[in-house]
Coordinates of C-alpha atoms and ligand atoms in Angstrom, one line a residue:
V131 CA 12.8 -11.1 -3.4
Q132 CA 16.3 -9.8 -3.7
R133 CA 17.4 -6.9 -1.6
Q134 CA 17.2 -3.7 -3.6
G135 CA 19.7 -0.9 -3.2
G136 CA 19.0 2.8 -3.1
G137 CA 15.8 4.4 -4.3
K138 CA 16.8 4.6 -7.9
S139 CA 17.1 0.9 -8.6
A140 CA 13.8 0.9 -10.5
A141 CA 15.1 3.3 -13.2
I142 CA 16.4 2.1 -16.5
E143 CA 19.0 4.3 -18.0
P144 CA 17.5 7.3 -19.7
A145 CA 17.3 6.5 -23.4
A146 CA 18.8 8.4 -26.2
A147 CA 16.3 10.6 -28.0
T148 CA 16.1 8.4 -31.1
D149 CA 15.2 5.3 -29.1
T150 CA 11.9 6.9 -28.2
Q151 CA 10.8 6.6 -31.8
T152 CA 10.9 2.8 -31.9
R153 CA 10.4 1.9 -28.4
L154 CA 7.6 1.4 -25.9
T155 CA 7.9 3.3 -22.6
V156 CA 6.0 1.9 -19.6
L157 CA 5.9 4.5 -16.8
Y158 CA 4.5 3.5 -13.5
G159 CA 3.5 5.2 -10.2
S160 CA 3.1 2.8 -7.4
Q161 CA 2.6 3.0 -3.6
T162 CA 2.3 -0.6 -2.6
G163 CA 3.9 -2.3 -5.6
N164 CA 0.9 -3.3 -7.6
A165 CA 1.4 -0.9 -10.5
K166 CA 5.1 -1.7 -10.5
R167 CA 4.3 -5.4 -10.7
I168 CA 1.9 -4.9 -13.6
A169 CA 4.4 -2.6 -15.5
E170 CA 7.1 -5.1 -15.1
D171 CA 4.9 -7.9 -16.3
L172 CA 4.0 -5.9 -19.3
G173 CA 7.7 -5.1 -19.9
R174 CA 8.7 -8.8 -19.7
R175 CA 6.0 -9.8 -22.1
A176 CA 6.8 -7.0 -24.6
T177 CA 10.4 -8.0 -24.5
A178 CA 9.5 -11.6 -25.1
A179 CA 7.5 -10.4 -28.1
G180 CA 10.6 -8.8 -29.5
L181 CA 9.7 -5.2 -28.7
A182 CA 12.1 -2.6 -27.4
V183 CA 10.7 -1.5 -24.1
R184 CA 11.8 0.4 -21.0
I185 CA 10.1 0.5 -17.7
V186 CA 10.5 3.7 -15.7
R187 CA 9.3 4.6 -12.2
A188 CA 7.6 8.0 -12.5
D189 CA 10.1 9.8 -10.3
A190 CA 13.0 8.5 -12.4
Y191 CA 11.5 9.7 -15.6
V192 CA 13.2 12.6 -17.4
T193 CA 10.1 14.7 -18.2
R194 CA 11.8 16.5 -21.1
E195 CA 11.8 13.2 -23.0
L196 CA 8.0 13.2 -23.0
K197 CA 7.7 15.2 -26.1
Q198 CA 9.8 12.6 -28.0
E199 CA 7.9 9.6 -26.9
R200 CA 5.9 7.8 -29.5
L201 CA 4.3 5.1 -27.5
L202 CA 3.7 5.4 -23.8
Y203 CA 1.8 3.3 -21.3
V204 CA 1.1 4.6 -17.9
V205 CA 0.2 2.3 -15.0
I206 CA -0.7 4.4 -12.0
S207 CA -2.6 4.0 -8.7
T208 CA -4.7 6.4 -6.7
Q209 CA -4.2 6.7 -3.0
G210 CA -7.0 7.4 -0.5
D211 CA -8.4 10.8 -1.3
A212 CA -7.5 11.0 -5.0
E213 CA -3.8 11.4 -4.3
P214 CA -1.0 10.2 -6.6
P215 CA 1.4 7.6 -5.2
D216 CA 4.5 9.4 -3.7
D217 CA 6.8 8.3 -6.6
A218 CA 4.4 9.9 -9.1
R219 CA 3.6 13.2 -7.4
A220 CA 6.1 15.2 -9.5
F221 CA 5.1 13.6 -12.7
V222 CA 1.4 14.2 -12.2
E223 CA 2.1 17.8 -11.2
F224 CA 4.3 18.3 -14.2
L225 CA 1.6 17.0 -16.6
S226 CA -1.0 19.3 -15.2
S227 CA 1.3 22.3 -15.3
S228 CA 1.9 24.8 -18.1
R229 CA 5.4 23.3 -18.5
A230 CA 3.9 20.1 -20.0
P231 CA 4.7 20.0 -23.8
K232 CA 2.4 19.5 -26.7
L233 CA 2.3 15.7 -27.4
D234 CA 1.1 15.5 -31.0
E235 CA 3.4 12.5 -31.8
L236 CA 2.3 10.5 -28.8
H237 CA 0.2 7.4 -28.7
Y238 CA -0.7 6.3 -25.3
A239 CA -2.9 4.3 -22.9
V240 CA -3.5 4.4 -19.2
L241 CA -4.2 1.7 -16.6
G242 CA -5.5 3.2 -13.4
L243 CA -5.5 1.2 -10.1
G244 CA -7.7 2.0 -7.2
D245 CA -10.1 0.9 -4.6
S246 CA -13.8 1.2 -5.4
S247 CA -14.7 1.6 -1.7
Y248 CA -13.4 5.1 -2.0
P249 CA -15.6 7.7 -3.8
Q250 CA -12.8 9.0 -6.1
F251 CA -12.1 5.6 -7.6
C252 CA -9.1 5.7 -10.0
A253 CA -9.1 9.5 -10.0
I254 CA -5.4 9.8 -10.8
G255 CA -5.5 7.4 -13.7
R256 CA -8.4 9.2 -15.1
Q257 CA -6.6 12.6 -14.6
V258 CA -3.5 11.4 -16.4
D259 CA -5.5 9.9 -19.2
E260 CA -7.5 13.1 -19.8
R261 CA -4.4 15.3 -19.5
L262 CA -2.4 13.3 -22.1
A263 CA -5.3 13.7 -24.5
A264 CA -5.6 17.4 -23.8
L265 CA -1.9 17.8 -24.6
G266 CA -2.5 16.3 -28.0
G267 CA -1.7 12.6 -27.4
A268 CA -3.7 10.0 -29.3
R269 CA -5.4 7.6 -26.9
L270 CA -5.0 4.1 -28.2
F271 CA -7.8 2.7 -26.1
S272 CA -9.8 3.8 -23.1
A273 CA -8.2 3.7 -19.7
G274 CA -8.5 0.6 -17.6
E275 CA -9.8 1.1 -14.1
A276 CA -8.7 -1.8 -11.9
D277 CA -10.2 -2.4 -8.5
V278 CA -8.5 -4.3 -5.6
D279 CA -9.1 -7.5 -7.5
L280 CA -6.6 -6.3 -10.0
E281 CA -6.3 -9.1 -12.4
S282 CA -9.9 -9.1 -13.8
V283 CA -9.1 -5.7 -15.4
S284 CA -5.4 -5.6 -15.6
Q285 CA -5.0 -8.8 -17.5
P286 CA -7.3 -7.9 -20.4
W287 CA -5.8 -4.4 -20.4
L288 CA -2.3 -5.9 -20.6
E289 CA -3.2 -8.2 -23.5
H290 CA -4.7 -5.3 -25.4
A291 CA -1.8 -3.1 -24.6
L292 CA 0.6 -5.7 -25.9
Q293 CA -1.3 -6.2 -29.1
Q294 CA -1.5 -2.5 -29.7
A295 CA 2.2 -2.1 -29.0
R296 CA 3.0 -4.7 -31.7
E297 CA 0.8 -2.8 -34.2
Q298 CA 2.3 0.5 -33.3
L299 CA 5.9 -0.6 -33.4
K300 CA 5.9 -3.0 -36.3
T301 CA 6.6 -0.4 -38.9
A302 CA 9.5 1.0 -36.9
T303 CA 13.1 0.1 -37.7
P304 CA 14.1 -2.7 -35.4
L305 CA 16.6 -1.6 -32.8
A306 CA 20.1 -3.0 -33.0
K307 CA 20.2 -3.4 -29.3
V308 CA 17.2 -4.0 -27.1
T309 CA 17.3 -1.9 -23.9
P310 CA 18.0 -4.4 -21.2
L311 CA 15.5 -5.0 -18.5
R312 CA 17.1 -4.6 -15.2
T313 CA 14.0 -5.7 -13.4
A314 CA 14.7 -9.3 -14.2
R315 CA 15.8 -10.1 -10.7
N316 CA 15.7 -13.7 -9.3
T317 CA 12.1 -14.6 -9.2
P318 CA 11.5 -16.2 -5.8
T319 CA 9.8 -19.5 -5.7
W320 CA 7.2 -18.2 -3.4
H321 CA 5.1 -15.2 -4.4
R322 CA 1.7 -13.6 -4.2
E323 CA 0.0 -16.3 -6.3
Q324 CA 2.0 -19.1 -4.7
P325 CA 2.5 -18.2 -1.0
F326 CA 4.8 -20.0 1.4
A327 CA 3.1 -21.7 4.4
A328 CA 5.0 -20.1 7.2
P329 CA 4.7 -21.8 10.7
L330 CA 3.7 -19.4 13.4
L331 CA 6.4 -19.5 16.1
L332 CA 5.0 -16.9 18.5
N333 CA 1.7 -15.0 18.9
Q334 CA 1.9 -12.7 21.9
R335 CA -0.1 -9.8 23.2
I336 CA 2.3 -6.9 23.9
T337 CA -0.2 -4.4 25.2
G338 CA -1.0 -4.5 28.9
R339 CA -4.1 -6.3 30.3
D340 CA -5.7 -3.0 31.1
S341 CA -5.2 -1.6 27.6
D342 CA -8.2 -1.4 25.4
R343 CA -6.0 -2.3 22.4
D344 CA -5.0 -5.9 21.5
V345 CA -1.6 -5.4 19.8
R346 CA 0.3 -8.6 19.1
H347 CA 3.9 -9.5 18.3
L348 CA 4.0 -12.3 15.8
E349 CA 7.0 -14.4 14.8
L350 CA 6.8 -16.6 11.7
S351 CA 9.4 -19.0 10.3
L352 CA 10.6 -18.7 6.7
E353 CA 13.0 -21.6 7.1
G354 CA 13.5 -23.4 3.9
S355 CA 11.6 -20.9 1.8
G356 CA 14.6 -18.9 0.5
L357 CA 12.6 -15.7 1.0
R358 CA 14.6 -12.6 1.6
Y359 CA 13.4 -9.2 2.7
A360 CA 14.9 -5.8 3.6
P361 CA 13.8 -3.5 6.4
G362 CA 10.9 -1.5 5.1
D363 CA 9.4 -4.4 3.1
A364 CA 6.0 -5.9 3.8
L365 CA 4.8 -9.4 4.4
G366 CA 1.7 -10.3 2.4
V367 CA -0.7 -12.5 4.2
W368 CA -3.6 -14.5 2.7
P369 CA -6.3 -14.8 5.4
T370 CA -9.1 -17.3 5.8
Q371 CA -12.5 -15.9 6.7
A372 CA -13.9 -16.7 10.1
A373 CA -16.0 -20.0 9.8
A374 CA -18.9 -18.4 11.8
L375 CA -19.1 -15.6 9.2
V376 CA -19.1 -18.1 6.3
E377 CA -21.8 -20.1 7.9
A378 CA -23.9 -17.0 8.7
I379 CA -23.8 -16.1 5.0
L380 CA -24.8 -19.6 4.0
A381 CA -27.6 -19.5 6.4
T382 CA -28.9 -16.1 5.4
T383 CA -28.8 -16.9 1.7
K384 CA -30.1 -20.4 2.3
L385 CA -27.4 -21.8 0.0
N386 CA -25.7 -25.1 0.3
G387 CA -22.1 -24.7 1.3
D388 CA -21.2 -28.0 -0.4
A389 CA -22.5 -26.9 -3.8
P390 CA -19.6 -27.0 -6.3
V391 CA -19.0 -23.6 -8.0
Q392 CA -16.9 -22.9 -11.0
A393 CA -15.2 -19.5 -11.2
G394 CA -12.1 -18.3 -13.1
G395 CA -11.4 -21.8 -14.3
E396 CA -11.4 -23.3 -10.8
E397 CA -13.9 -25.5 -9.1
R398 CA -14.4 -25.6 -5.3
S399 CA -17.3 -25.7 -2.9
L400 CA -19.2 -22.6 -2.2
R401 CA -18.0 -22.7 1.4
L402 CA -14.4 -22.8 0.3
W403 CA -14.9 -19.9 -2.1
L404 CA -16.3 -17.8 0.7
A405 CA -13.7 -18.9 3.2
E406 CA -10.6 -18.5 1.1
R407 CA -11.2 -16.6 -2.0
R408 CA -13.8 -13.8 -1.4
E409 CA -14.0 -10.6 0.6
L410 CA -16.7 -10.8 3.2
T411 CA -15.8 -8.0 5.7
Q412 CA -15.8 -5.3 3.1
L413 CA -18.9 -4.1 1.2
T414 CA -18.2 -2.9 -2.3
R415 CA -20.2 -0.8 -4.6
P416 CA -20.5 -3.5 -7.3
F417 CA -21.7 -6.0 -4.9
F418 CA -24.2 -3.5 -3.4
A419 CA -25.5 -2.8 -6.9
A420 CA -25.8 -6.5 -7.8
H421 CA -27.6 -7.2 -4.6
A422 CA -30.0 -4.2 -5.1
E423 CA -30.7 -5.5 -8.6
R424 CA -31.5 -9.0 -7.3
S425 CA -33.5 -7.9 -4.3
G426 CA -35.8 -5.8 -6.5
D427 CA -35.8 -3.4 -3.5
A428 CA -36.5 0.1 -4.9
A429 CA -35.2 1.8 -1.8
L430 CA -31.9 0.0 -2.1
R431 CA -31.6 0.9 -5.7
A432 CA -32.3 4.5 -5.0
L433 CA -29.3 4.6 -2.7
L434 CA -27.1 4.1 -5.8
E435 CA -28.4 7.4 -7.3
P436 CA -25.9 10.2 -7.1
V437 CA -28.2 12.2 -4.8
S438 CA -27.9 9.5 -2.2
R439 CA -24.2 9.6 -2.0
D440 CA -24.1 10.5 1.7
A441 CA -26.7 7.9 2.7
L442 CA -24.7 5.3 0.7
S443 CA -21.4 6.2 2.3
E444 CA -23.1 5.9 5.7
R445 CA -24.2 2.3 4.8
F446 CA -20.7 1.5 3.6
S447 CA -19.1 2.6 6.8
H448 CA -21.5 0.6 8.9
W449 CA -22.3 -2.5 6.9
Q450 CA -20.6 -5.6 5.8
V451 CA -21.8 -8.1 3.3
I452 CA -23.8 -10.0 5.9
D453 CA -25.7 -6.9 7.0
L454 CA -26.9 -6.2 3.5
L455 CA -27.9 -9.8 3.0
R456 CA -29.8 -9.9 6.3
R457 CA -31.6 -6.6 6.0
H458 CA -32.6 -6.9 2.3
P459 CA -33.2 -10.5 1.3
A460 CA -32.5 -11.4 -2.3
D461 CA -32.3 -14.6 -4.2
W462 CA -28.7 -15.6 -4.9
T463 CA -27.4 -18.8 -6.6
P464 CA -24.0 -20.1 -5.5
E465 CA -22.4 -19.1 -8.8
S466 CA -23.9 -15.6 -8.9
L467 CA -22.8 -15.0 -5.3
V468 CA -19.2 -16.0 -6.0
A469 CA -19.2 -14.0 -9.1
A470 CA -20.5 -10.9 -7.4
L471 CA -18.3 -10.8 -4.3
R472 CA -15.0 -9.1 -4.6
P473 CA -12.1 -11.6 -4.8
L474 CA -10.1 -11.8 -1.6
A475 CA -6.9 -9.7 -1.7
P476 CA -3.9 -10.4 0.5
R477 CA -3.2 -8.0 3.3
L478 CA 0.2 -6.3 3.6
Y479 CA 1.9 -5.9 7.0
S480 CA 5.1 -3.8 7.5
I481 CA 7.8 -6.2 8.7
A482 CA 9.0 -5.6 12.2
S483 CA 12.3 -7.4 12.0
S484 CA 15.7 -7.3 10.2
Q485 CA 16.7 -10.5 8.6
S486 CA 20.3 -9.9 9.4
V487 CA 19.3 -10.2 13.0
V488 CA 16.4 -12.7 13.1
G489 CA 17.7 -15.0 10.3
D490 CA 14.9 -17.2 9.0
E491 CA 12.2 -15.4 10.9
V492 CA 9.9 -12.6 10.1
H493 CA 8.2 -10.5 12.8
L494 CA 5.0 -8.5 12.6
T495 CA 3.2 -6.0 14.9
L496 CA -0.5 -6.7 14.6
S497 CA -3.4 -4.6 15.8
H498 CA -6.3 -6.9 16.4
V499 CA -9.4 -4.9 15.7
D500 CA -12.5 -6.6 17.0
Y501 CA -15.4 -4.5 18.0
A502 CA -19.2 -4.4 18.3
L503 CA -21.4 -2.4 16.1
D504 CA -25.1 -2.3 16.8
G505 CA -24.6 -5.3 19.0
E506 CA -22.9 -7.3 16.2
A507 CA -19.2 -8.4 16.3
R508 CA -17.0 -6.8 13.6
W509 CA -13.4 -7.4 12.6
G510 CA -10.8 -7.1 9.9
A511 CA -10.4 -10.3 8.0
A512 CA -6.7 -10.7 8.3
S513 CA -6.1 -9.2 11.8
R514 CA -8.7 -11.6 13.2
Y515 CA -7.3 -14.5 11.3
L516 CA -3.7 -13.8 12.5
A517 CA -4.7 -13.0 16.1
H518 CA -6.5 -16.3 16.3
R519 CA -3.8 -18.4 14.8
A520 CA -2.2 -20.8 17.2
E521 CA 1.6 -21.3 17.4
G522 CA 2.5 -24.2 15.2
E523 CA -0.2 -23.5 12.6
T524 CA 0.9 -22.1 9.3
V525 CA 0.1 -18.8 7.5
P526 CA 0.3 -18.4 3.7
V527 CA 2.7 -15.5 3.2
F528 CA 4.9 -13.8 0.6
I529 CA 7.3 -10.8 0.5
E530 CA 6.2 -7.5 -1.0
A531 CA 9.2 -5.3 -1.6
N532 CA 8.8 -1.6 -0.7
E533 CA 11.7 0.1 -2.3
R534 CA 10.7 3.6 -1.4
F535 CA 10.8 2.8 2.3
H536 CA 14.3 1.4 2.6
L537 CA 17.2 2.6 4.7
P538 CA 19.6 5.2 3.4
A539 CA 23.4 4.9 3.4
D540 CA 24.8 4.1 6.9
E541 CA 26.2 7.5 7.6
R542 CA 22.9 9.3 7.1
D543 CA 20.7 10.3 10.1
I544 CA 17.1 9.0 10.1
I545 CA 14.0 10.3 11.8
M546 CA 11.2 7.7 12.3
I547 CA 7.7 8.7 13.1
G548 CA 5.6 5.7 14.0
P549 CA 2.7 5.9 16.4
G550 CA 0.7 2.8 17.2
T551 CA 1.6 -0.3 15.1
G552 CA 3.3 2.2 12.7
V553 CA 6.4 1.5 14.8
A554 CA 6.8 -1.9 13.2
P555 CA 9.3 -1.1 10.4
F556 CA 11.3 1.1 12.7
R557 CA 12.0 -1.9 14.9
A558 CA 13.4 -3.5 11.7
F559 CA 15.4 -0.3 10.9
V560 CA 17.0 0.0 14.4
Q561 CA 17.8 -3.8 14.4
E562 CA 19.5 -3.5 11.0
R563 CA 21.4 -0.4 11.7
A564 CA 22.7 -1.8 15.0
E565 CA 23.8 -5.0 13.2
R566 CA 25.5 -3.0 10.5
G567 CA 27.2 -0.6 12.9
A568 CA 25.7 2.3 10.9
S569 CA 27.2 5.6 12.0
G570 CA 24.1 7.7 11.2
R571 CA 21.9 8.7 14.2
N572 CA 18.4 7.1 14.7
W573 CA 15.6 9.2 16.2
L574 CA 12.3 7.6 17.0
L575 CA 8.9 9.3 17.7
F576 CA 6.3 7.0 19.1
G577 CA 2.8 7.5 20.4
N578 CA 0.0 5.5 21.8
P579 CA -2.8 5.9 24.4
H580 CA -1.0 5.0 27.7
F581 CA 2.6 4.7 28.8
H582 CA 1.8 2.0 31.2
S583 CA 0.0 -0.4 28.9
D584 CA 0.7 0.6 25.3
F585 CA 4.5 1.3 25.1
L586 CA 5.2 -1.2 22.4
Y587 CA 8.7 -2.8 22.6
Q588 CA 9.5 -0.6 25.5
T589 CA 12.4 -2.7 26.8
E590 CA 13.9 -3.1 23.3
W591 CA 14.0 0.7 22.9
Q592 CA 15.5 1.2 26.3
Q593 CA 18.2 -1.3 25.5
A594 CA 18.9 0.3 22.2
L595 CA 19.2 3.7 23.8
K596 CA 21.7 2.3 26.3
N597 CA 23.7 0.7 23.5
S598 CA 23.7 3.9 21.5
Q599 CA 21.8 2.1 18.7
L600 CA 18.9 4.5 19.2
H601 CA 20.0 8.1 19.7
R602 CA 16.9 9.8 20.6
I603 CA 13.3 8.9 21.4
D604 CA 10.3 11.2 21.9
L605 CA 7.1 9.7 23.3
A606 CA 3.5 11.0 23.0
F607 CA 1.1 9.1 25.3
S608 CA -2.2 10.6 24.2
R609 CA -4.4 9.7 27.1
D610 CA -2.1 10.0 30.1
Q611 CA -3.2 13.6 30.7
A612 CA -6.2 15.8 30.3
E613 CA -5.3 17.1 26.9
K614 CA -4.3 14.9 23.9
I615 CA -0.6 14.7 23.1
Y616 CA 0.3 13.3 19.7
V617 CA 3.6 12.7 17.9
Q618 CA 3.2 15.9 16.0
H619 CA 3.1 17.9 19.3
R620 CA 6.4 16.4 20.2
L621 CA 7.7 17.2 16.7
R622 CA 6.7 20.8 17.1
E623 CA 8.5 21.0 20.5
Q624 CA 11.6 19.7 18.8
G625 CA 11.1 21.7 15.7
R626 CA 14.5 23.4 15.6
D627 CA 16.4 20.1 15.9
L628 CA 14.1 18.4 13.5
Y629 CA 14.8 21.0 10.8
E630 CA 18.5 20.9 11.6
W631 CA 18.6 17.1 11.1
L632 CA 16.6 17.4 7.8
D633 CA 18.7 20.3 6.5
S634 CA 21.8 18.3 7.0
G635 CA 20.5 15.3 5.0
A636 CA 18.5 13.2 7.4
H637 CA 15.9 10.9 6.0
L638 CA 12.4 11.1 7.4
Y639 CA 10.0 8.1 7.6
V640 CA 6.3 8.1 8.6
C641 CA 4.4 4.9 9.2
G642 CA 0.9 4.3 10.5
D643 CA -2.5 5.9 10.1
A644 CA -3.1 7.7 6.8
T645 CA -6.4 9.3 7.3
R646 CA -5.5 11.5 10.3
M647 CA -2.0 11.0 11.7
A648 CA 0.0 11.3 8.4
K649 CA -1.9 14.4 7.3
D650 CA -1.5 16.1 10.7
V651 CA 2.2 15.2 10.8
H652 CA 2.7 16.6 7.3
K653 CA 1.0 19.9 8.2
T654 CA 3.2 20.2 11.3
L655 CA 6.3 19.5 9.2
I656 CA 5.3 22.4 6.9
D657 CA 5.0 24.7 10.0
I658 CA 8.3 23.6 11.4
V659 CA 10.2 24.0 8.2
A660 CA 8.6 27.4 7.6
E661 CA 9.4 28.6 11.1
H662 CA 12.9 27.3 11.4
S663 CA 14.1 28.1 7.9
A664 CA 12.3 31.4 7.5
R665 CA 10.4 30.2 4.5
T666 CA 6.8 30.9 3.6
A667 CA 4.4 28.1 4.2
E668 CA 4.2 27.6 0.5
D669 CA 8.0 27.4 0.1
A670 CA 8.2 25.0 3.1
E671 CA 5.7 22.8 1.3
T672 CA 7.7 22.8 -1.9
W673 CA 10.8 22.0 0.1
L674 CA 9.1 19.0 1.7
N675 CA 7.8 17.9 -1.7
Q676 CA 11.4 17.9 -3.0
L677 CA 12.3 15.7 -0.1
I678 CA 9.6 13.3 -1.1
Q679 CA 10.8 13.3 -4.6
Q680 CA 14.3 12.7 -3.6
G681 CA 13.2 9.7 -1.5
R682 CA 14.3 11.5 1.7
Y683 CA 10.7 11.7 3.1
A684 CA 9.0 8.4 2.7
R685 CA 5.6 7.3 4.0
D686 CA 4.2 3.9 4.6
V687 CA 0.6 4.7 5.7
Y688 CA -2.6 2.9 5.5
Ligands
2AM837 P1 -6.0 8.6 20.7 O1 -6.5 7.3 20.2 O2 -5.8 8.7 22.2 O3 -6.7 9.8 20.1 C1 -1.9 5.3 18.1 O4 -3.2 5.0 17.6 C2 -1.9 6.7 18.7 O5 -2.1 7.7 17.7 C3 -2.9 6.9 19.8 O6 -2.3 7.4 20.9 C4 -3.9 7.9 19.2 O7 -4.5 8.7 20.1 C5 -3.0 8.7 18.3 N1 -3.7 9.5 17.3 C6 -5.0 9.6 17.1 N2 -5.2 10.6 16.1 C7 -4.0 11.1 15.8 C8 -3.6 12.1 14.9 N3 -4.5 12.8 14.2 N4 -2.3 12.4 14.9 C9 -1.4 11.7 15.6 N5 -1.7 10.7 16.5 C10 -3.0 10.4 16.6

């Protein structure tokens, strides 16, 4: 992956009004890069088919052009609790507002991306789809809703979208000049579908022996791969499932692991499908439904009724595939089991190193979550896989660019909020800025349970402070005193300075837990801005939203 420049690199020049009549616009909103990848794929194929197309990231889209669009495809993901991706916030808000124009000329289609283990699956895609129709747009075909195993929905959607685009644009006068695709950067040899086998150089626990957290610092070699990454980018990892879990599933279903199974044009043994190509540590609704159907268990089926939503969520938060199989026996065949389980998705880890400092290496900060539930061992597929890899073994990896989480110009100040393993990208940021001799100041806020055992990369931060490569650090050790102290408490204490930094152009980054930390930090930021700039809470929020839209407040949360 080539290094990308500033936040606007994904925008193609705004088109002249007339272009919109004969051209396809593909607009995307993407948090982790999937929607972007699909939009770019569509763009490439449409260009190859001789169509005029432009691809625009939602925050680079000039909304006043919307009423001139004739053919628009929107590819947009839904984050956690029915939230748009950060780069599409303004667009989604604009569409739902009274400022949105009538769209009587528009033909459109939407592809929503989401995760069906959340109740509001693809909510944003659905909302955009309905809103475009309400504004008068003609829906070419119904919205696609792609789950984490994207391709099974996105590929057919894409084929259909292409064919419809051909139909729609064939009557139009051909353009003299096709809008160039700036997204055609050097395609790396190694990518998601073809990962690089990176030797593990180091796998070291960095939390103290008495810590109840097993956090690891991993170093992998990219030597010979030609892979490039920028601070803020992520490393994609394809895990292999624990052998014990695969065998437990085979034993419970009484299926022969050596049975050959065909799926998606590939043949491998059932054991290999389970170990390398299927999710086993996450229970999904489609699998639950398929299993309920097969088991003939009425109680299980009843859980899928809308009235049982809470009971079902309860099961989902406690059960993995194996629990369902064990507690409610059903007859599976090797083929049907492989077909019903969700395809394995790679896991993305924020990269903890700067390539200008570590050369051919890539570093990760890994939290190894291994716990017992009702007496049964539980783990996350990739964190267990990585934590158990021995030095010298290889890991299938690829680079996932994260353009919205890149460093600003060297003279800008940055504020980095990264409790727990959320600190990873900031190690990369500080390394990179030190190497570049950036003049902007670096301020880090870090938190974890105990100073003594959980101060990740302590000596590196101290060294950086000494060398004036880190200008300020605030620490929140939550369990070193009677009352909890979190990063947002430190933020509040430093509210005046924080606002001053932001007001004079600093960039703010938040990385780590999405469900609680990032939300609490956001609320605290609203309070701080309100207090120190004498704005109302509402105006403070608007001000922060502008920072998000300008790419000056970026989040990498999970
Ligand atoms: P705790 O586990 O002691 O409650 C990294 O996980 C650090 O983030 C821990 O110190 C953890 O504290 C803390 N943390 C937990 N909830 C948080 C929240 N809502 N906001 C900020 N930090 C939080």
